[in-house]
XYZ file of N, CA and C in Angstrom:
573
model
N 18.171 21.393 -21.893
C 17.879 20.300 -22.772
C 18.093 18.989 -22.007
N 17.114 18.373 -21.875
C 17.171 16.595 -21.024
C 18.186 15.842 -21.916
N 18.939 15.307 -21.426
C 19.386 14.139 -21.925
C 18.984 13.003 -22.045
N 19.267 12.410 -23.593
C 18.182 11.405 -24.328
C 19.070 9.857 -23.281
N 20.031 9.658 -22.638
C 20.392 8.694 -22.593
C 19.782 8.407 -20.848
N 19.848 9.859 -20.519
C 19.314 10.211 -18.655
C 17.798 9.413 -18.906
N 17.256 10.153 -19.829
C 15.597 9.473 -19.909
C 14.971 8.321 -20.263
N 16.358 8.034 -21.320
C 15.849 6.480 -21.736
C 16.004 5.669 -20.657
N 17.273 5.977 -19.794
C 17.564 5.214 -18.082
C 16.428 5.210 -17.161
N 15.854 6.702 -17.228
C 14.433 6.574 -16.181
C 13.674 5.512 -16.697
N 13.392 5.609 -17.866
C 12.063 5.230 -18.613
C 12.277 3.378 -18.695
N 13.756 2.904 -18.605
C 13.852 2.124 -18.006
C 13.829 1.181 -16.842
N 14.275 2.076 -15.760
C 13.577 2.029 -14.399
C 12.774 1.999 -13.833
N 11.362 2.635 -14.582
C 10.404 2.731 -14.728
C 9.339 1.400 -15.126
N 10.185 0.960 -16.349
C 9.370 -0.424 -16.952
C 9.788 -1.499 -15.950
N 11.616 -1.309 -14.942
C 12.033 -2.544 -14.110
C 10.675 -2.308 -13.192
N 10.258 -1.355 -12.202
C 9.919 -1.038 -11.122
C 8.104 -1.698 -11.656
N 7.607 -1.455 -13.094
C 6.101 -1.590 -13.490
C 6.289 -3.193 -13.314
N 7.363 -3.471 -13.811
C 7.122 -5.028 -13.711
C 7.303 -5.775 -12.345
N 7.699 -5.173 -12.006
C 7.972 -6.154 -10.682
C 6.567 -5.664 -9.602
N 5.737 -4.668 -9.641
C 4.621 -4.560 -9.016
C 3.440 -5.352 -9.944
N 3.918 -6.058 -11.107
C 2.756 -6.645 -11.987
C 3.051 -7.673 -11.386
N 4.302 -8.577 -11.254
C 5.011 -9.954 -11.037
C 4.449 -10.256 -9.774
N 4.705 -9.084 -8.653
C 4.879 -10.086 -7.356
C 3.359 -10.436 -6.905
N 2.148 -9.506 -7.272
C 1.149 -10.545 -7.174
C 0.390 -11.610 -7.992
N 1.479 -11.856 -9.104
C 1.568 -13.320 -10.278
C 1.762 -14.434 -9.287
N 3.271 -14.362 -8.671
C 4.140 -15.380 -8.771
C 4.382 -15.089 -7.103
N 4.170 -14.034 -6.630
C 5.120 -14.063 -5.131
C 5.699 -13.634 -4.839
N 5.975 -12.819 -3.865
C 7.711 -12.021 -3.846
C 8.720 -13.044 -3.319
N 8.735 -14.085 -3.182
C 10.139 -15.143 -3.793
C 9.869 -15.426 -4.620
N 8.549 -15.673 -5.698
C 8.988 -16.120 -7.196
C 9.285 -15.063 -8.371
N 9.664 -13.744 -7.907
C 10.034 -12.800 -8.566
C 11.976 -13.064 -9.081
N 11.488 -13.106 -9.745
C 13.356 -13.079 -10.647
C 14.256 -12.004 -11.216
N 15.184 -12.179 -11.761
C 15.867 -11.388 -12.701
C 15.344 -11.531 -14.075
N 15.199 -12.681 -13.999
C 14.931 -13.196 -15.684
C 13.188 -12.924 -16.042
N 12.709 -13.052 -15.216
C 10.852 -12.634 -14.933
C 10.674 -11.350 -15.332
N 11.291 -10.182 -14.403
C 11.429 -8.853 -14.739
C 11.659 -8.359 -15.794
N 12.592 -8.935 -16.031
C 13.642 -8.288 -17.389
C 12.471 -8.996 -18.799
N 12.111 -9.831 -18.672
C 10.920 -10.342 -19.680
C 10.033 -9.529 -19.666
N 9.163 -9.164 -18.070
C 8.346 -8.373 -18.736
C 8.584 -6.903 -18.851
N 10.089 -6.098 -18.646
C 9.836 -4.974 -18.871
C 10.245 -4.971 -20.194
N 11.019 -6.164 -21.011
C 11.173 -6.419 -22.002
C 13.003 -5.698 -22.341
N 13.459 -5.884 -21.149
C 15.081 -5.910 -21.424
C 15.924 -6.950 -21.516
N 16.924 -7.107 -21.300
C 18.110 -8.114 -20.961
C 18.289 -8.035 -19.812
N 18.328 -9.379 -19.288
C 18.944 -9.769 -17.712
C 19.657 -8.543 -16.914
N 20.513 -8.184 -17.840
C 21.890 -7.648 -16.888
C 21.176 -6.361 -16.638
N 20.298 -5.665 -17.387
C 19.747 -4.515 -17.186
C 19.055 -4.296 -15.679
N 18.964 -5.445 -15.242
C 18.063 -4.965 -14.239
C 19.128 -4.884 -12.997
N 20.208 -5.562 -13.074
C 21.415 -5.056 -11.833
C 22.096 -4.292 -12.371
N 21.890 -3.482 -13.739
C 22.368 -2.183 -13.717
C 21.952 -0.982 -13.419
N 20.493 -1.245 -12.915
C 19.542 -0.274 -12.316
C 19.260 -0.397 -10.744
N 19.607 -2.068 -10.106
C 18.761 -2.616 -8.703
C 20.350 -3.308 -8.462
N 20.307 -3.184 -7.125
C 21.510 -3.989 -6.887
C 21.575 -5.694 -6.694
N 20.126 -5.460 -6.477
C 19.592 -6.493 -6.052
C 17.865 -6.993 -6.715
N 17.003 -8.082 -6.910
C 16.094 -8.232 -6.992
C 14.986 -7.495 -5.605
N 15.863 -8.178 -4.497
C 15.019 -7.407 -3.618
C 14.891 -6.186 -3.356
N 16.293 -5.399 -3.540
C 16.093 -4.075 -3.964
C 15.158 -3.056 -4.675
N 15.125 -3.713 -6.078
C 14.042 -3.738 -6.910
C 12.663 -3.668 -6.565
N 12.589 -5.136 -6.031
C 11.043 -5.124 -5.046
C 10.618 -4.084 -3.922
N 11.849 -4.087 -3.219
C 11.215 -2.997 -2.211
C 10.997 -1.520 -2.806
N 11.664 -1.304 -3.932
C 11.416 -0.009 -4.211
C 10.431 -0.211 -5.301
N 10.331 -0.891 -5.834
C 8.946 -0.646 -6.549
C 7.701 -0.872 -5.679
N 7.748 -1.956 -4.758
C 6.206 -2.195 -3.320
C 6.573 -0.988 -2.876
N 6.955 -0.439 -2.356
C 7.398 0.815 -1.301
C 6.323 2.165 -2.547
N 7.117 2.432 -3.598
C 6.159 2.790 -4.232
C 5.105 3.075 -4.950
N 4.837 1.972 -4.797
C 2.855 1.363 -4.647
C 2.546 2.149 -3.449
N 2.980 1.127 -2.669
C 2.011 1.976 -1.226
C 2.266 2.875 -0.678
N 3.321 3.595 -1.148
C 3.191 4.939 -0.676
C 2.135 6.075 -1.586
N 2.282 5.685 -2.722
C 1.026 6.197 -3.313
C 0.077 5.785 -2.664
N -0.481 4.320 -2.467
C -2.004 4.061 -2.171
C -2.102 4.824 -0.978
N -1.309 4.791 0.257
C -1.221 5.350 1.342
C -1.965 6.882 1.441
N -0.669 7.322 0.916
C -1.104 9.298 0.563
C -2.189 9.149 0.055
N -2.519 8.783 -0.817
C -4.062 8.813 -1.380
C -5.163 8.450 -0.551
N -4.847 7.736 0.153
C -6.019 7.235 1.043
C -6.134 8.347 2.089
N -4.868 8.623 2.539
C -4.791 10.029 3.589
C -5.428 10.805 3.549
N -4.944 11.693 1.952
C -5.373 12.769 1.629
C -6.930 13.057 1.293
N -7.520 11.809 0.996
C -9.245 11.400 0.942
C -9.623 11.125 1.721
N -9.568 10.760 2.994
C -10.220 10.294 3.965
C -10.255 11.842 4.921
N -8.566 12.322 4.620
C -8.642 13.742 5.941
C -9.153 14.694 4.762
N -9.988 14.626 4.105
C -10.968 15.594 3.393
C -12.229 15.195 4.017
N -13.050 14.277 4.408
C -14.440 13.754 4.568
C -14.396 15.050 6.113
N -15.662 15.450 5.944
C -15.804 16.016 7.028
C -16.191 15.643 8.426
N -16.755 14.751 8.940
C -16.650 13.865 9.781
C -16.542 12.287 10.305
N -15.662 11.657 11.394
C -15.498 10.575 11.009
C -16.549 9.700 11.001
N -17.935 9.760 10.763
C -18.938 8.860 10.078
C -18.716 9.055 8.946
N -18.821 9.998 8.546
C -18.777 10.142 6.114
C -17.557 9.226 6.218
N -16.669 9.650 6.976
C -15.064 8.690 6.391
C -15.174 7.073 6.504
N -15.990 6.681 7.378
C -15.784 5.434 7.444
C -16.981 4.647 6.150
N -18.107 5.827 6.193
C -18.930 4.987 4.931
C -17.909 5.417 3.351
N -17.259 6.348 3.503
C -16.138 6.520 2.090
C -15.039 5.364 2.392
N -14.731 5.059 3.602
C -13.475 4.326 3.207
C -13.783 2.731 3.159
N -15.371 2.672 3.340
C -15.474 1.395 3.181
C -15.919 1.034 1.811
N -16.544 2.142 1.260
C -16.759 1.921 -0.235
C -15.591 1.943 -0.984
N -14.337 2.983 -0.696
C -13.186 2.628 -0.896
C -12.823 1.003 -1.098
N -12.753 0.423 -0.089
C -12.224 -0.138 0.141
C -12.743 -1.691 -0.852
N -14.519 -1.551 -1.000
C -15.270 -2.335 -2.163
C -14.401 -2.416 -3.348
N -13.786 -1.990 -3.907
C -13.154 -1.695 -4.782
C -11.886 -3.059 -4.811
N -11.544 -3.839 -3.917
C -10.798 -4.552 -3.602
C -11.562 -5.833 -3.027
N -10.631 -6.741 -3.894
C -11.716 -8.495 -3.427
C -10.822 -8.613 -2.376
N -9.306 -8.409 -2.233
C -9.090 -9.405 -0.859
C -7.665 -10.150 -1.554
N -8.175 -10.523 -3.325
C -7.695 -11.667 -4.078
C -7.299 -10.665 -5.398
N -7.383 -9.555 -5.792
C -6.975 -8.617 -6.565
C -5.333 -8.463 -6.562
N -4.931 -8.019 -8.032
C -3.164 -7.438 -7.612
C -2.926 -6.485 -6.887
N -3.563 -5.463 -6.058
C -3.502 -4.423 -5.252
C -3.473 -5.027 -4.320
N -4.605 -5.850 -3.615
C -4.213 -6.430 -2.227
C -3.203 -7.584 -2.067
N -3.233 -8.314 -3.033
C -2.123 -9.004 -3.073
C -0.784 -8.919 -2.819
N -0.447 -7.899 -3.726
C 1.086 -6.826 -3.400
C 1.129 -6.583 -1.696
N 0.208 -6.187 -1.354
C 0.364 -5.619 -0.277
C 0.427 -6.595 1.050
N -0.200 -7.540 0.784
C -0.184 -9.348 2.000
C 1.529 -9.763 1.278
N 2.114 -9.512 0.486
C 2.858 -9.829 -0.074
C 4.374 -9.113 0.837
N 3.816 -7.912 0.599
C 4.812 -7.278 0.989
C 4.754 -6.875 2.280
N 3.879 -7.066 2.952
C 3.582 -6.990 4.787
C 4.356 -8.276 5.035
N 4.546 -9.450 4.646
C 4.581 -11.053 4.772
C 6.489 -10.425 4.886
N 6.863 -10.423 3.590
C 8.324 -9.678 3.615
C 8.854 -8.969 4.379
N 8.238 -7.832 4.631
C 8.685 -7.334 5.874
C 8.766 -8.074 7.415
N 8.272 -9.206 7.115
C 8.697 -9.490 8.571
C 10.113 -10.343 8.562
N 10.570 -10.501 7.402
C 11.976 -11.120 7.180
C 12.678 -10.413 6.452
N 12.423 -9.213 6.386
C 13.973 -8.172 5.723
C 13.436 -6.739 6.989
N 14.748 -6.756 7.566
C 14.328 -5.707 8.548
C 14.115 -4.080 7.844
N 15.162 -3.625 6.621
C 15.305 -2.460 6.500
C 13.728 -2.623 5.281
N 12.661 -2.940 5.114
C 11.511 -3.447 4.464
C 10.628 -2.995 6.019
N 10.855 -3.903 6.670
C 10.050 -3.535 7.696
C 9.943 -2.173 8.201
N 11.288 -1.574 8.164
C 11.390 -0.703 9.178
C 10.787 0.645 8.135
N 11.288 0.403 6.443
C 10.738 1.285 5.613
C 8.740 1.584 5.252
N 8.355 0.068 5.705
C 7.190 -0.040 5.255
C 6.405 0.799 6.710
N 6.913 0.618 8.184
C 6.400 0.779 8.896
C 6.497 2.371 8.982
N 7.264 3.073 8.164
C 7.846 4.378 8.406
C 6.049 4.786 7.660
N 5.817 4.048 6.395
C 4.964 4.477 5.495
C 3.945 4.446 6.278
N 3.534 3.723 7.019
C 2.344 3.416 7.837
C 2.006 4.206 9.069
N 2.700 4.635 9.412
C 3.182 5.792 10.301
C 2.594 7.105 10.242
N 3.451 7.342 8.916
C 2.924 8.445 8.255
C 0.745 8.741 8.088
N 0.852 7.688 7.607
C -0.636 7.452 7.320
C -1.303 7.738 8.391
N -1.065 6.851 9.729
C -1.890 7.217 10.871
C -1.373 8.152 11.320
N -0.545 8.871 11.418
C -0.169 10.370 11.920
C -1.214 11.221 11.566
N -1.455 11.442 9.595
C -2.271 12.236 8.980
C -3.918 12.152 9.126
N -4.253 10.652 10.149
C -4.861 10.108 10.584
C -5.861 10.750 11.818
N -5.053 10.774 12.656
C -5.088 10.649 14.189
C -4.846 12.512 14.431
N -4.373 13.497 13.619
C -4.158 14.804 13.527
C -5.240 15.098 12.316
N -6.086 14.289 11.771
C -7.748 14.575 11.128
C -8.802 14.587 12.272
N -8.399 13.359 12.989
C -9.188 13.258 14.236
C -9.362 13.973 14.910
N -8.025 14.337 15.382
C -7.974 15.489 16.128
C -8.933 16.984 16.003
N -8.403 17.485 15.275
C -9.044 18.635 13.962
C -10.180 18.008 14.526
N -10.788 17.095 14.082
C -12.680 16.993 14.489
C -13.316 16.873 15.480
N -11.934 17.153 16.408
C -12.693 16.912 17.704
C -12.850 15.669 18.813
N -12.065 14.436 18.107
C -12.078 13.660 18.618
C -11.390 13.746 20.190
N -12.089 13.456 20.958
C -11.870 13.413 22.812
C -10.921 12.027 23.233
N -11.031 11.102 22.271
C -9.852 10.297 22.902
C -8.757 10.244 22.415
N -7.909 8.985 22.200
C -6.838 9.113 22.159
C -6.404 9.235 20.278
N -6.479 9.739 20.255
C -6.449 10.030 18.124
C -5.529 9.089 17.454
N -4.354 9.046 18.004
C -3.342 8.021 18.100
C -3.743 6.726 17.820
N -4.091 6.258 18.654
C -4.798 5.093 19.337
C -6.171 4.705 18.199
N -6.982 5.512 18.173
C -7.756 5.325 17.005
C -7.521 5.303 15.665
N -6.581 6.032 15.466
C -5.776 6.222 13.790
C -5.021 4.800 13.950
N -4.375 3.972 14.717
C -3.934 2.924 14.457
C -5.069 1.562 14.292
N -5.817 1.708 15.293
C -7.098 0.899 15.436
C -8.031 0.823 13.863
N -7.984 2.269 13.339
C -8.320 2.036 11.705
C -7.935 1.419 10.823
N -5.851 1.654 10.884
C -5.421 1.492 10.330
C -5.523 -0.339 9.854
N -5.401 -0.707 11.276
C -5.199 -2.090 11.316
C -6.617 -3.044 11.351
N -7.885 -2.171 10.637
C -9.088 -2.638 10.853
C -8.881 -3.022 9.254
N -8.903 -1.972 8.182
C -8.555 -1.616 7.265
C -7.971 -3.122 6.998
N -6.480 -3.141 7.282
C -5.871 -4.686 6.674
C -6.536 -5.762 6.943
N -7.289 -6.136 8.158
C -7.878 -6.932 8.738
C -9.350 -7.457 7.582
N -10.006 -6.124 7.471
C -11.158 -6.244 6.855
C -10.115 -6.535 5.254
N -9.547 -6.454 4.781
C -8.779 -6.607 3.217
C -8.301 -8.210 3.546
N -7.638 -8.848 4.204
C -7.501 -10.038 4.320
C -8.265 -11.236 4.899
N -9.478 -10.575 5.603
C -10.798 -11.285 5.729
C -11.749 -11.302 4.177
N -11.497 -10.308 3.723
C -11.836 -10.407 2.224
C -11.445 -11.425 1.204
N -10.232 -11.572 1.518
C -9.908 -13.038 0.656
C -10.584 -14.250 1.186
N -10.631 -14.547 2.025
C -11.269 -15.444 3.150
C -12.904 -15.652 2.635
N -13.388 -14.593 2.753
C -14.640 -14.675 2.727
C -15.458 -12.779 1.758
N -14.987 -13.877 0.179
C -15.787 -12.686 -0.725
C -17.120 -12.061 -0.306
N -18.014 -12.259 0.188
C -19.431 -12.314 0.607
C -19.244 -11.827 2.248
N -17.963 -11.354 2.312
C -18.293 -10.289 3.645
C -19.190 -8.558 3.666
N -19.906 -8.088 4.125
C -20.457 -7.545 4.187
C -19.915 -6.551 4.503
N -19.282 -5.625 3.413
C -18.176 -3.787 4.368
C -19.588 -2.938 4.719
N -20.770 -3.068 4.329
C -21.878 -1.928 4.706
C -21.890 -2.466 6.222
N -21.976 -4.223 6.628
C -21.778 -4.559 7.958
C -21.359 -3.487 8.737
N -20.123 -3.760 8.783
C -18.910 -3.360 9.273
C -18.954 -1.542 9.598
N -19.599 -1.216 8.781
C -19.522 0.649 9.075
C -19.992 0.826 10.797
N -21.201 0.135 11.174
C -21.603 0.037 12.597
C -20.580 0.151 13.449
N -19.852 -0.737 13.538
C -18.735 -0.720 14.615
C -17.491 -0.250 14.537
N -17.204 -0.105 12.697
C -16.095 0.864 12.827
C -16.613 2.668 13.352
N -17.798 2.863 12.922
C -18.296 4.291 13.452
C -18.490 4.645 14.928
N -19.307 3.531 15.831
C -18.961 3.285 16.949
C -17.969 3.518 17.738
N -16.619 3.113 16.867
C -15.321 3.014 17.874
C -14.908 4.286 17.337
N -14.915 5.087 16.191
C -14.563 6.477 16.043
C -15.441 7.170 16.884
N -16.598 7.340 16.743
C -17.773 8.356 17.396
C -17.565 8.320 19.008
N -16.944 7.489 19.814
C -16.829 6.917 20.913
C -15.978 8.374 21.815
N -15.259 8.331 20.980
C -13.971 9.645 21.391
C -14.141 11.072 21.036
N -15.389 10.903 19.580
C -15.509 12.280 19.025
C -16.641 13.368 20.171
N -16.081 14.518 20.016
C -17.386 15.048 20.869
C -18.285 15.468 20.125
């Protein structure tokens, strides 16, 4: 039998962690609060350092689990496409799905920006990213790719953010463009 007081605690944690991935691409991850949170998960102040030790605490574990979902998900769909041409025309339509200026990419310029001034953020976010091009670069592999898989699974990775923050920049960028030379630099290594 669950305990009603264990679940009402998750289910609390739950509303701290929803709000603070709604907040920080509102306001910012410095204009994220105690008093912000707790409004919108709709508790009292104190509730939320009885769950987070900290606001930033809070933040990193609720960003952390954003993108570790978006991450795995992207993994697990991309190392399904059967070769890396289908993947790059899937991950760029993927990727349509996102202006650049959305709360998904936002969170995420948000929380890349953070990590470069909280080390155990950095060092957690980079663990996540890691992961990604590992599952990456060992798809590559699997297909045959002749160069360095590594090397290309990062080169995606960081095309990927590049093309998402050129997106804010410039709505009217062209991702069908872009398939040319991201396929290019995959096909380059594949045999």
């Amino acid at each position: 039998m669950a305990n009603p007081a264990a679940e009402r605690g998750k289910a609390t944690r739950q509303r701290l962690l929803d709000a603070a991935v709604a907040l920080v691409p509102e306001v910012g991850w410095g204009g994220v609060s105690t008093r912000l949170v707790a409004e919108r998960a709709g508790v009292a102040p104190g509730v939320v350092h009885y769950h987070f030790a900290s606001v930033t605490d809070l933040l990193m574990a609720a960003c952390l689990g954003f993108t570790a979902a978006l991450l795995d998900r992207l993994a697990a769909e991309l190392s399904a496409q059967p070769d890396p041409g289908e993947a790059v025309g899937w991950l760029l339509g993927e990727l349509s799905h996102y202006s650049g200026t959305d709360p998904a990419s936002l969170l995420v310029v948000e929380l890349y920006l953070a990590a470069t001034r909280i080390p155990e953020l950095r060092e957690r976010l980079g663990e996540q990213v890691g992961r990604f091009r590992a599952t990456v670069a060992s798809w590559l592999a699997e297909r045959g790719y002749q160069g360095d898989p590594a090397a290309a699974a990062a080169m995606l990775a960081a095309s990927v953010d590049g093309i998402m923050l050129h997106r804010a920049l410039d709505p009217g960028l062209d991702l069908a463009a872009l398939g040319g030379p991201l396929r290019a630099m995959l096909g380059k290594g594949a045999s």
